[in-house]
Amino acid sequence: ASGSVESEGIHYHDKFEVKYGSFMVGPAYRLSDNFSLYALAGVGTVKATFKEHSTQDGDSFSNKISSRKTGFAWGAGVQMNPLENIVVDVGYEGSNISSTKINGFNVGVGYRF
């Protein structure tokens, strides 16, 4: 998210950015030729950055605050093969990094060769 404000010769701009990534491994269980279930566990990392910049009467001020934390991550899902070399993946991923909880659903389509 970002924003700008300009009032009475003062220009202020800020930006807040969050990046998340994970590395997980785990087992898969094939239910049939077309369906598999999987579970994942590993590490997740989140980086939050806040930047601000202001100018007034030709003077400039900038500030940047950044924090990175790593914690446990997990996931589970189902992988389907609707056509011979096409893979559809639907899963859930969650993590608990310090006091920050991150979770969401993932959907992917791939080609197996």
Coordinates of C-alpha atoms in Angstrom, one line a residue:
A1 CA 0.0 0.0 0.0
S2 CA 1.2 3.5 -0.7
G3 CA -0.1 7.0 -0.5
S4 CA 0.8 10.7 -1.0
V5 CA -0.3 13.9 0.6
E6 CA 0.5 17.5 -0.3
S7 CA -0.6 20.4 1.8
E8 CA 0.8 23.9 2.3
G9 CA 4.2 23.2 0.7
I10 CA 4.7 19.9 2.4
H11 CA 4.7 16.8 0.2
Y12 CA 4.6 13.4 2.0
H13 CA 4.7 10.0 0.4
D14 CA 4.8 6.6 2.2
K15 CA 4.9 2.9 1.1
F16 CA 4.3 -0.3 3.0
E17 CA 5.3 -3.6 1.4
V18 CA 5.1 -7.2 2.7
K19 CA 6.7 -10.2 1.0
Y20 CA 6.2 -13.8 2.0
G21 CA 7.9 -17.0 0.8
S22 CA 8.1 -20.6 2.0
F23 CA 10.0 -23.8 1.5
M24 CA 8.2 -27.0 2.3
V25 CA 8.4 -30.7 1.7
G26 CA 6.1 -33.6 2.5
P27 CA 4.4 -36.9 1.5
A28 CA 1.7 -37.5 -1.1
Y29 CA -0.8 -40.3 -1.1
R30 CA -2.3 -41.4 -4.4
L31 CA -6.0 -42.1 -4.0
S32 CA -6.5 -43.1 -7.7
D33 CA -4.9 -42.6 -11.1
N34 CA -6.3 -39.1 -11.1
F35 CA -6.3 -37.9 -7.5
S36 CA -3.6 -37.4 -4.8
L37 CA -3.6 -35.9 -1.4
Y38 CA -0.5 -34.2 0.1
A39 CA 0.8 -32.6 3.3
L40 CA 3.6 -30.2 3.6
A41 CA 5.8 -28.8 6.4
G42 CA 8.8 -26.4 6.4
V43 CA 9.8 -22.8 6.9
G44 CA 8.1 -19.5 5.9
T45 CA 9.6 -16.1 6.0
V46 CA 8.0 -12.7 5.9
K47 CA 9.7 -9.3 5.3
A48 CA 7.9 -6.0 6.0
T49 CA 9.2 -2.7 4.8
F50 CA 7.9 0.8 5.5
K51 CA 9.4 3.8 3.5
E52 CA 8.5 7.4 3.9
H53 CA 9.7 10.5 2.2
S54 CA 8.8 14.2 2.7
T55 CA 9.9 17.5 1.4
Q56 CA 9.2 21.0 2.7
D57 CA 10.7 24.2 1.4
G58 CA 13.4 22.4 -0.4
D59 CA 14.4 20.2 2.6
S60 CA 14.1 16.5 2.2
F61 CA 13.6 13.7 4.8
S62 CA 13.6 9.9 4.1
N63 CA 13.2 7.0 6.4
K64 CA 13.1 3.2 5.9
I65 CA 12.2 0.5 8.5
S66 CA 12.5 -3.2 7.6
S67 CA 12.0 -6.4 9.5
R68 CA 12.4 -10.1 8.4
K69 CA 11.2 -13.0 10.5
T70 CA 11.1 -16.8 9.9
G71 CA 8.9 -19.5 11.4
F72 CA 7.1 -22.8 10.9
A73 CA 4.9 -23.2 7.7
W74 CA 2.5 -26.0 6.8
G75 CA 0.1 -26.9 4.0
A76 CA -2.2 -29.6 2.6
G77 CA -4.0 -30.1 -0.6
V78 CA -5.2 -32.2 -3.5
Q79 CA -3.7 -32.8 -6.9
M80 CA -5.9 -33.8 -9.8
N81 CA -5.1 -35.1 -13.3
P82 CA -8.2 -34.1 -15.4
L83 CA -6.4 -34.9 -18.7
E84 CA -3.4 -37.1 -19.4
N85 CA -0.5 -34.5 -18.9
I86 CA -2.4 -31.8 -17.2
V87 CA -2.2 -31.3 -13.4
V88 CA -4.5 -29.1 -11.3
D89 CA -3.4 -28.4 -7.7
V90 CA -5.6 -26.9 -5.0
G91 CA -4.1 -26.4 -1.5
Y92 CA -4.0 -24.5 1.7
E93 CA -0.9 -22.9 3.2
G94 CA -0.5 -21.4 6.7
S95 CA 2.4 -20.2 8.8
N96 CA 2.9 -18.7 12.3
I97 CA 5.8 -16.4 12.2
S98 CA 6.4 -14.6 15.6
S99 CA 3.0 -13.0 16.3
T100 CA 2.1 -12.9 12.6
K101 CA -0.3 -15.5 11.2
I102 CA -0.3 -15.9 7.4
N103 CA -2.6 -18.2 5.5
G104 CA -4.2 -18.6 2.1
F105 CA -5.3 -20.9 -0.6
N106 CA -3.2 -21.8 -3.7
V107 CA -4.5 -22.9 -7.1
G108 CA -2.1 -24.1 -9.8
V109 CA -2.3 -25.7 -13.3
G110 CA 0.7 -27.5 -14.8
Y111 CA 1.8 -29.7 -17.6
R112 CA 3.5 -33.0 -16.9
F113 CA 6.1 -34.2 -19.5

